[in-house]
Amino acid sequence: MIIKVKSTRVILACLLLSASAAAEVVEVRPAIRREDGSSSAARSADRDTHAPVTTIFAPPPRPAPDSRARQSDVILRLEVPDTISVNRPFRILLRAYNSLGLPAANFSAPVTFECLNGIIPVISSRRWLNGLLEDTLVIVRAGKNTRLVAVAGGATAALHIDVMTPPPDKAFWLKLADEHLAGGKTEDALFCLKKASSFEPAGDPVIEKRIGRIYLDREQWSKAEEHFRRAVRAIAATSSNP
């Protein structure tokens, strides 16, 4: 009987020790390490819960505008004469409009001209001013319904014009006469010189002398005399006019 009482006391003592040990257990709050190395448990000891963390991502910076990039919101309009002369400079106007139909004041893309008949210049050296660019072009070959294209910043403007050969003038016939003489084509050169002299009512005295010398070299005396006389009459007509 005594042995049983002692056993019961031993069991009660063990239970009391376990209870006291359990009372000494302290719950530790989980800590979240910050960038500065401090513990979130120390900062929020008086809080039962932590505020949710919100991350804000800034949008990537916009790239700088590139004048070479396609600017689809720009509309180009090309203005040139309906008819031009081959190898003669002519003036063009190129206008740029935005999507609202207003002049694109900040448009500055370089302009390239295209034409199957050949064109000078190909790339314009002029600058835009408040949506307007002015330049002078030359188309080097004649042709009906010639297509002229202007390209700037991905936008395109095109139209058709007639590139005409101008009617021959005095300078044209003189130049052609010199070419024929250089090639030994005397008869063709005489024809061109006579055409050039015909632009003056009384004839051109200098041209008539040239014709007379050619006939002298060919020993065609009567024709040489005829054109020398014409040269004298042309000089007289010129001196009589004030």
PDB file of C-alpha atoms in Angstrom:
ATOM      1  CA  MET A   1       0.000   0.000   0.000  1.00  0.00           C
ATOM      2  CA  ILE A   2       2.838   2.339   0.879  1.00  0.00           C
ATOM      3  CA  ILE A   3       4.518   1.581  -2.442  1.00  0.00           C
ATOM      4  CA  LYS A   4       1.373   2.590  -4.388  1.00  0.00           C
ATOM      5  CA  VAL A   5       1.129   5.963  -2.596  1.00  0.00           C
ATOM      6  CA  LYS A   6       4.698   6.756  -3.435  1.00  0.00           C
ATOM      7  CA  SER A   7       4.076   5.868  -7.070  1.00  0.00           C
ATOM      8  CA  THR A   8       1.087   8.181  -7.165  1.00  0.00           C
ATOM      9  CA  ARG A   9       3.132  11.027  -5.735  1.00  0.00           C
ATOM     10  CA  VAL A  10       5.857  10.465  -8.294  1.00  0.00           C
ATOM     11  CA  ILE A  11       3.336  10.650 -11.119  1.00  0.00           C
ATOM     12  CA  LEU A  12       1.807  13.886  -9.750  1.00  0.00           C
ATOM     13  CA  ALA A  13       5.266  15.426  -9.457  1.00  0.00           C
ATOM     14  CA  CYS A  14       6.036  14.612 -13.076  1.00  0.00           C
ATOM     15  CA  LEU A  15       2.783  16.192 -14.234  1.00  0.00           C
ATOM     16  CA  LEU A  16       3.522  19.399 -12.274  1.00  0.00           C
ATOM     17  CA  LEU A  17       6.979  19.600 -13.790  1.00  0.00           C
ATOM     18  CA  SER A  18       5.557  19.145 -17.276  1.00  0.00           C
ATOM     19  CA  ALA A  19       2.984  21.899 -16.676  1.00  0.00           C
ATOM     20  CA  SER A  20       5.608  24.334 -15.456  1.00  0.00           C
ATOM     21  CA  ALA A  21       7.829  23.548 -18.411  1.00  0.00           C
ATOM     22  CA  ALA A  22       4.934  24.079 -20.791  1.00  0.00           C
ATOM     23  CA  ALA A  23       4.214  27.448 -19.189  1.00  0.00           C
ATOM     24  CA  GLU A  24       7.727  28.600 -20.042  1.00  0.00           C
ATOM     25  CA  VAL A  25       7.345  27.991 -23.853  1.00  0.00           C
ATOM     26  CA  VAL A  26       7.245  31.386 -25.749  1.00  0.00           C
ATOM     27  CA  GLU A  27       5.750  31.605 -29.224  1.00  0.00           C
ATOM     28  CA  VAL A  28       8.187  33.341 -31.642  1.00  0.00           C
ATOM     29  CA  ARG A  29       6.683  35.594 -34.350  1.00  0.00           C
ATOM     30  CA  PRO A  30       8.061  34.808 -37.818  1.00  0.00           C
ATOM     31  CA  ALA A  31      10.400  37.553 -38.986  1.00  0.00           C
ATOM     32  CA  ILE A  32      10.706  38.969 -42.513  1.00  0.00           C
ATOM     33  CA  ARG A  33      14.115  40.365 -43.343  1.00  0.00           C
ATOM     34  CA  ARG A  34      14.045  43.883 -44.823  1.00  0.00           C
ATOM     35  CA  GLU A  35      16.622  45.441 -47.132  1.00  0.00           C
ATOM     36  CA  ASP A  36      18.035  47.465 -44.221  1.00  0.00           C
ATOM     37  CA  GLY A  37      18.624  44.252 -42.221  1.00  0.00           C
ATOM     38  CA  SER A  38      16.071  44.954 -39.462  1.00  0.00           C
ATOM     39  CA  SER A  39      13.375  42.509 -38.414  1.00  0.00           C
ATOM     40  CA  SER A  40       9.716  43.114 -39.196  1.00  0.00           C
ATOM     41  CA  ALA A  41       8.811  41.471 -35.865  1.00  0.00           C
ATOM     42  CA  ALA A  42      10.616  44.249 -34.013  1.00  0.00           C
ATOM     43  CA  ARG A  43       8.850  46.959 -36.073  1.00  0.00           C
ATOM     44  CA  SER A  44       5.366  45.509 -35.762  1.00  0.00           C
ATOM     45  CA  ALA A  45       5.404  43.927 -32.365  1.00  0.00           C
ATOM     46  CA  ASP A  46       2.155  45.661 -31.504  1.00  0.00           C
ATOM     47  CA  ARG A  47       0.429  44.369 -34.611  1.00  0.00           C
ATOM     48  CA  ASP A  48      -1.136  40.962 -35.017  1.00  0.00           C
ATOM     49  CA  THR A  49      -0.981  40.950 -38.803  1.00  0.00           C
ATOM     50  CA  HIS A  50       1.299  42.447 -41.466  1.00  0.00           C
ATOM     51  CA  ALA A  51       0.054  44.841 -44.195  1.00  0.00           C
ATOM     52  CA  PRO A  52       0.146  43.306 -47.670  1.00  0.00           C
ATOM     53  CA  VAL A  53       3.095  44.329 -49.827  1.00  0.00           C
ATOM     54  CA  THR A  54       2.160  46.127 -53.105  1.00  0.00           C
ATOM     55  CA  THR A  55       4.715  46.370 -55.919  1.00  0.00           C
ATOM     56  CA  ILE A  56       4.276  49.146 -58.537  1.00  0.00           C
ATOM     57  CA  PHE A  57       6.020  48.720 -61.874  1.00  0.00           C
ATOM     58  CA  ALA A  58       6.820  51.983 -63.731  1.00  0.00           C
ATOM     59  CA  PRO A  59       6.093  51.907 -67.489  1.00  0.00           C
ATOM     60  CA  PRO A  60       9.202  51.750 -69.692  1.00  0.00           C
ATOM     61  CA  PRO A  61      10.357  55.143 -71.009  1.00  0.00           C
ATOM     62  CA  ARG A  62       9.176  56.108 -74.495  1.00  0.00           C
ATOM     63  CA  PRO A  63      11.865  56.084 -77.150  1.00  0.00           C
ATOM     64  CA  ALA A  64      12.784  59.421 -78.650  1.00  0.00           C
ATOM     65  CA  PRO A  65      10.929  60.140 -81.899  1.00  0.00           C
ATOM     66  CA  ASP A  66      12.898  59.093 -84.953  1.00  0.00           C
ATOM     67  CA  SER A  67      12.365  61.092 -88.147  1.00  0.00           C
ATOM     68  CA  ARG A  68      13.328  58.032 -90.165  1.00  0.00           C
ATOM     69  CA  ALA A  69      10.575  55.914 -88.648  1.00  0.00           C
ATOM     70  CA  ARG A  70       7.257  55.483 -90.361  1.00  0.00           C
ATOM     71  CA  GLN A  71       4.802  58.218 -89.471  1.00  0.00           C
ATOM     72  CA  SER A  72       1.542  56.814 -90.716  1.00  0.00           C
ATOM     73  CA  ASP A  73      -0.486  59.664 -89.260  1.00  0.00           C
ATOM     74  CA  VAL A  74       1.067  62.143 -91.713  1.00  0.00           C
ATOM     75  CA  ILE A  75      -0.497  62.819 -95.104  1.00  0.00           C
ATOM     76  CA  LEU A  76       1.581  64.369 -97.896  1.00  0.00           C
ATOM     77  CA  ARG A  77       0.304  66.510-100.756  1.00  0.00           C
ATOM     78  CA  LEU A  78       2.493  67.334-103.739  1.00  0.00           C
ATOM     79  CA  GLU A  79       1.948  70.440-105.878  1.00  0.00           C
ATOM     80  CA  VAL A  80       3.692  70.899-109.252  1.00  0.00           C
ATOM     81  CA  PRO A  81       2.759  72.397-112.645  1.00  0.00           C
ATOM     82  CA  ASP A  82       0.714  70.158-114.936  1.00  0.00           C
ATOM     83  CA  THR A  83       3.251  70.509-117.748  1.00  0.00           C
ATOM     84  CA  ILE A  84       6.983  71.068-117.472  1.00  0.00           C
ATOM     85  CA  SER A  85       9.927  71.140-119.876  1.00  0.00           C
ATOM     86  CA  VAL A  86      12.573  68.464-119.904  1.00  0.00           C
ATOM     87  CA  ASN A  87      15.890  69.477-118.322  1.00  0.00           C
ATOM     88  CA  ARG A  88      14.334  72.716-117.083  1.00  0.00           C
ATOM     89  CA  PRO A  89      14.089  73.447-113.330  1.00  0.00           C
ATOM     90  CA  PHE A  90      10.547  73.612-111.970  1.00  0.00           C
ATOM     91  CA  ARG A  91       9.252  74.486-108.501  1.00  0.00           C
ATOM     92  CA  ILE A  92       7.453  71.994-106.252  1.00  0.00           C
ATOM     93  CA  LEU A  93       5.546  72.401-102.990  1.00  0.00           C
ATOM     94  CA  LEU A  94       5.202  69.476-100.584  1.00  0.00           C
ATOM     95  CA  ARG A  95       2.735  69.851 -97.707  1.00  0.00           C
ATOM     96  CA  ALA A  96       2.427  67.598 -94.649  1.00  0.00           C
ATOM     97  CA  TYR A  97      -0.843  67.273 -92.702  1.00  0.00           C
ATOM     98  CA  ASN A  98      -1.604  65.434 -89.475  1.00  0.00           C
ATOM     99  CA  SER A  99      -4.564  63.118 -88.836  1.00  0.00           C
ATOM    100  CA  LEU A 100      -6.765  66.148 -88.065  1.00  0.00           C
ATOM    101  CA  GLY A 101      -6.041  67.733 -91.422  1.00  0.00           C
ATOM    102  CA  LEU A 102      -3.881  70.471 -89.910  1.00  0.00           C
ATOM    103  CA  PRO A 103      -0.333  71.343 -91.039  1.00  0.00           C
ATOM    104  CA  ALA A 104       2.139  69.017 -89.338  1.00  0.00           C
ATOM    105  CA  ALA A 105       4.296  71.771 -87.858  1.00  0.00           C
ATOM    106  CA  ASN A 106       6.814  69.386 -86.241  1.00  0.00           C
ATOM    107  CA  PHE A 107       7.251  67.104 -89.247  1.00  0.00           C
ATOM    108  CA  SER A 108      10.916  66.983 -90.252  1.00  0.00           C
ATOM    109  CA  ALA A 109      11.506  63.718 -92.113  1.00  0.00           C
ATOM    110  CA  PRO A 110      13.921  63.886 -95.081  1.00  0.00           C
ATOM    111  CA  VAL A 111      12.298  63.826 -98.517  1.00  0.00           C
ATOM    112  CA  THR A 112      13.248  61.519-101.385  1.00  0.00           C
ATOM    113  CA  PHE A 113      12.003  62.073-104.937  1.00  0.00           C
ATOM    114  CA  GLU A 114      11.465  59.244-107.410  1.00  0.00           C
ATOM    115  CA  CYS A 115      10.797  59.340-111.154  1.00  0.00           C
ATOM    116  CA  LEU A 116      11.404  56.689-113.817  1.00  0.00           C
ATOM    117  CA  ASN A 117      12.460  59.451-116.252  1.00  0.00           C
ATOM    118  CA  GLY A 118      15.295  60.452-113.935  1.00  0.00           C
ATOM    119  CA  ILE A 119      15.185  63.345-111.491  1.00  0.00           C
ATOM    120  CA  ILE A 120      17.549  65.852-109.875  1.00  0.00           C
ATOM    121  CA  PRO A 121      17.844  65.980-106.905  1.00  0.00           C
ATOM    122  CA  VAL A 122      16.945  62.518-105.642  1.00  0.00           C
ATOM    123  CA  ILE A 123      17.221  63.522-101.971  1.00  0.00           C
ATOM    124  CA  SER A 124      16.109  67.014-101.077  1.00  0.00           C
ATOM    125  CA  SER A 125      18.473  69.224 -99.094  1.00  0.00           C
ATOM    126  CA  ARG A 126      15.658  71.569 -98.093  1.00  0.00           C
ATOM    127  CA  ARG A 127      14.085  71.656 -94.627  1.00  0.00           C
ATOM    128  CA  TRP A 128      10.454  71.633 -93.546  1.00  0.00           C
ATOM    129  CA  LEU A 129       8.916  74.836 -92.228  1.00  0.00           C
ATOM    130  CA  ASN A 130       5.556  74.477 -90.461  1.00  0.00           C
ATOM    131  CA  GLY A 131       4.589  71.472 -92.577  1.00  0.00           C
ATOM    132  CA  LEU A 132       5.760  72.971 -95.895  1.00  0.00           C
ATOM    133  CA  LEU A 133       8.786  72.093 -98.010  1.00  0.00           C
ATOM    134  CA  GLU A 134       9.783  73.952-101.199  1.00  0.00           C
ATOM    135  CA  ASP A 135      12.327  72.670-103.687  1.00  0.00           C
ATOM    136  CA  THR A 136      13.358  72.837-107.343  1.00  0.00           C
ATOM    137  CA  LEU A 137      13.528  69.668-109.431  1.00  0.00           C
ATOM    138  CA  VAL A 138      14.738  68.725-112.897  1.00  0.00           C
ATOM    139  CA  ILE A 139      13.419  65.728-114.859  1.00  0.00           C
ATOM    140  CA  VAL A 140      16.065  64.662-117.333  1.00  0.00           C
ATOM    141  CA  ARG A 141      13.939  62.781-119.886  1.00  0.00           C
ATOM    142  CA  ALA A 142      10.710  63.788-121.579  1.00  0.00           C
ATOM    143  CA  GLY A 143       7.559  61.711-121.336  1.00  0.00           C
ATOM    144  CA  LYS A 144       3.789  61.921-121.233  1.00  0.00           C
ATOM    145  CA  ASN A 145       1.972  61.072-118.004  1.00  0.00           C
ATOM    146  CA  THR A 146       5.231  60.833-116.056  1.00  0.00           C
ATOM    147  CA  ARG A 147       4.806  59.686-112.440  1.00  0.00           C
ATOM    148  CA  LEU A 148       6.546  61.807-109.824  1.00  0.00           C
ATOM    149  CA  VAL A 149       6.729  60.478-106.250  1.00  0.00           C
ATOM    150  CA  ALA A 150       7.755  62.155-102.985  1.00  0.00           C
ATOM    151  CA  VAL A 151       8.454  59.974 -99.931  1.00  0.00           C
ATOM    152  CA  ALA A 152       8.970  61.285 -96.390  1.00  0.00           C
ATOM    153  CA  GLY A 153       8.751  59.452 -93.058  1.00  0.00           C
ATOM    154  CA  GLY A 154       6.924  56.499 -94.610  1.00  0.00           C
ATOM    155  CA  ALA A 155       4.241  58.727 -96.150  1.00  0.00           C
ATOM    156  CA  THR A 156       3.972  59.009 -99.952  1.00  0.00           C
ATOM    157  CA  ALA A 157       2.579  61.555-102.381  1.00  0.00           C
ATOM    158  CA  ALA A 158       2.444  60.914-106.120  1.00  0.00           C
ATOM    159  CA  LEU A 159       1.010  62.527-109.242  1.00  0.00           C
ATOM    160  CA  HIS A 160       1.382  62.418-113.030  1.00  0.00           C
ATOM    161  CA  ILE A 161       2.723  65.247-115.169  1.00  0.00           C
ATOM    162  CA  ASP A 162       3.673  65.758-118.797  1.00  0.00           C
ATOM    163  CA  VAL A 163       7.388  66.361-119.326  1.00  0.00           C
ATOM    164  CA  MET A 164       7.568  68.055-122.728  1.00  0.00           C
ATOM    165  CA  THR A 165      10.458  68.774-125.053  1.00  0.00           C
ATOM    166  CA  PRO A 166      10.528  72.565-125.540  1.00  0.00           C
ATOM    167  CA  PRO A 167      10.271  73.880-129.109  1.00  0.00           C
ATOM    168  CA  PRO A 168      13.699  74.456-130.661  1.00  0.00           C
ATOM    169  CA  ASP A 169      15.018  77.967-130.229  1.00  0.00           C
ATOM    170  CA  LYS A 170      17.968  79.849-131.634  1.00  0.00           C
ATOM    171  CA  ALA A 171      20.391  78.466-129.055  1.00  0.00           C
ATOM    172  CA  PHE A 172      19.187  74.915-129.736  1.00  0.00           C
ATOM    173  CA  TRP A 173      19.889  75.182-133.493  1.00  0.00           C
ATOM    174  CA  LEU A 174      23.313  76.779-132.927  1.00  0.00           C
ATOM    175  CA  LYS A 175      24.327  74.038-130.537  1.00  0.00           C
ATOM    176  CA  LEU A 176      23.137  71.377-132.954  1.00  0.00           C
ATOM    177  CA  ALA A 177      25.033  73.071-135.813  1.00  0.00           C
ATOM    178  CA  ASP A 178      28.260  72.961-133.801  1.00  0.00           C
ATOM    179  CA  GLU A 179      27.747  69.269-133.105  1.00  0.00           C
ATOM    180  CA  HIS A 180      27.238  68.551-136.808  1.00  0.00           C
ATOM    181  CA  LEU A 181      30.332  70.560-137.777  1.00  0.00           C
ATOM    182  CA  ALA A 182      32.407  68.676-135.188  1.00  0.00           C
ATOM    183  CA  GLY A 183      31.197  65.436-136.749  1.00  0.00           C
ATOM    184  CA  GLY A 184      31.974  66.587-140.298  1.00  0.00           C
ATOM    185  CA  LYS A 185      28.292  66.850-141.295  1.00  0.00           C
ATOM    186  CA  THR A 186      28.503  70.124-143.161  1.00  0.00           C
ATOM    187  CA  GLU A 187      25.121  69.915-144.879  1.00  0.00           C
ATOM    188  CA  ASP A 188      23.311  69.279-141.615  1.00  0.00           C
ATOM    189  CA  ALA A 189      25.251  72.102-139.985  1.00  0.00           C
ATOM    190  CA  LEU A 190      24.168  74.528-142.736  1.00  0.00           C
ATOM    191  CA  PHE A 191      20.531  73.570-142.225  1.00  0.00           C
ATOM    192  CA  CYS A 192      20.791  74.238-138.484  1.00  0.00           C
ATOM    193  CA  LEU A 193      22.578  77.581-138.975  1.00  0.00           C
ATOM    194  CA  LYS A 194      19.884  78.777-141.353  1.00  0.00           C
ATOM    195  CA  LYS A 195      17.230  77.773-138.804  1.00  0.00           C
ATOM    196  CA  ALA A 196      19.061  79.738-136.098  1.00  0.00           C
ATOM    197  CA  SER A 197      19.359  82.850-138.312  1.00  0.00           C
ATOM    198  CA  SER A 198      15.635  82.744-139.109  1.00  0.00           C
ATOM    199  CA  PHE A 199      14.766  83.744-135.531  1.00  0.00           C
ATOM    200  CA  GLU A 200      15.827  87.294-136.416  1.00  0.00           C
ATOM    201  CA  PRO A 201      13.544  89.209-138.827  1.00  0.00           C
ATOM    202  CA  ALA A 202      16.466  90.422-140.953  1.00  0.00           C
ATOM    203  CA  GLY A 203      18.695  87.492-140.151  1.00  0.00           C
ATOM    204  CA  ASP A 204      21.583  87.245-137.711  1.00  0.00           C
ATOM    205  CA  PRO A 205      24.711  88.862-139.252  1.00  0.00           C
ATOM    206  CA  VAL A 206      27.138  86.656-137.328  1.00  0.00           C
ATOM    207  CA  ILE A 207      25.340  83.478-138.360  1.00  0.00           C
ATOM    208  CA  GLU A 208      25.048  84.629-141.970  1.00  0.00           C
ATOM    209  CA  LYS A 209      28.835  85.209-142.089  1.00  0.00           C
ATOM    210  CA  ARG A 210      29.398  81.683-140.771  1.00  0.00           C
ATOM    211  CA  ILE A 211      27.179  80.287-143.504  1.00  0.00           C
ATOM    212  CA  GLY A 212      28.994  82.334-146.141  1.00  0.00           C
ATOM    213  CA  ARG A 213      32.398  80.998-145.002  1.00  0.00           C
ATOM    214  CA  ILE A 214      31.196  77.413-145.174  1.00  0.00           C
ATOM    215  CA  TYR A 215      30.094  77.976-148.779  1.00  0.00           C
ATOM    216  CA  LEU A 216      33.448  79.600-149.556  1.00  0.00           C
ATOM    217  CA  ASP A 217      35.257  76.537-148.252  1.00  0.00           C
ATOM    218  CA  ARG A 218      33.046  74.422-150.478  1.00  0.00           C
ATOM    219  CA  GLU A 219      33.743  76.781-153.405  1.00  0.00           C
ATOM    220  CA  GLN A 220      30.067  77.528-153.849  1.00  0.00           C
ATOM    221  CA  TRP A 221      30.669  81.169-154.726  1.00  0.00           C
ATOM    222  CA  SER A 222      27.168  82.307-155.501  1.00  0.00           C
ATOM    223  CA  LYS A 223      25.716  80.940-152.272  1.00  0.00           C
ATOM    224  CA  ALA A 224      28.601  82.397-150.321  1.00  0.00           C
ATOM    225  CA  GLU A 225      27.946  85.831-151.890  1.00  0.00           C
ATOM    226  CA  GLU A 226      24.222  85.556-151.107  1.00  0.00           C
ATOM    227  CA  HIS A 227      24.796  85.022-147.382  1.00  0.00           C
ATOM    228  CA  PHE A 228      27.468  87.701-147.132  1.00  0.00           C
ATOM    229  CA  ARG A 229      24.978  90.164-148.608  1.00  0.00           C
ATOM    230  CA  ARG A 230      22.396  88.997-146.042  1.00  0.00           C
ATOM    231  CA  ALA A 231      24.914  89.658-143.300  1.00  0.00           C
ATOM    232  CA  VAL A 232      25.395  93.236-144.583  1.00  0.00           C
ATOM    233  CA  ARG A 233      21.630  93.844-144.724  1.00  0.00           C
ATOM    234  CA  ALA A 234      21.236  92.432-141.191  1.00  0.00           C
ATOM    235  CA  ILE A 235      23.936  94.803-139.915  1.00  0.00           C
ATOM    236  CA  ALA A 236      22.222  97.747-141.624  1.00  0.00           C
ATOM    237  CA  ALA A 237      18.839  96.778-140.174  1.00  0.00           C
ATOM    238  CA  THR A 238      20.335  96.477-136.717  1.00  0.00           C
ATOM    239  CA  SER A 239      22.083  99.874-136.881  1.00  0.00           C
ATOM    240  CA  SER A 240      18.954 101.642-138.183  1.00  0.00           C
ATOM    241  CA  ASN A 241      16.879 100.447-135.205  1.00  0.00           C
ATOM    242  CA  PRO A 242      17.461 102.569-132.062  1.00  0.00           C
TER     243      PRO A 242
END
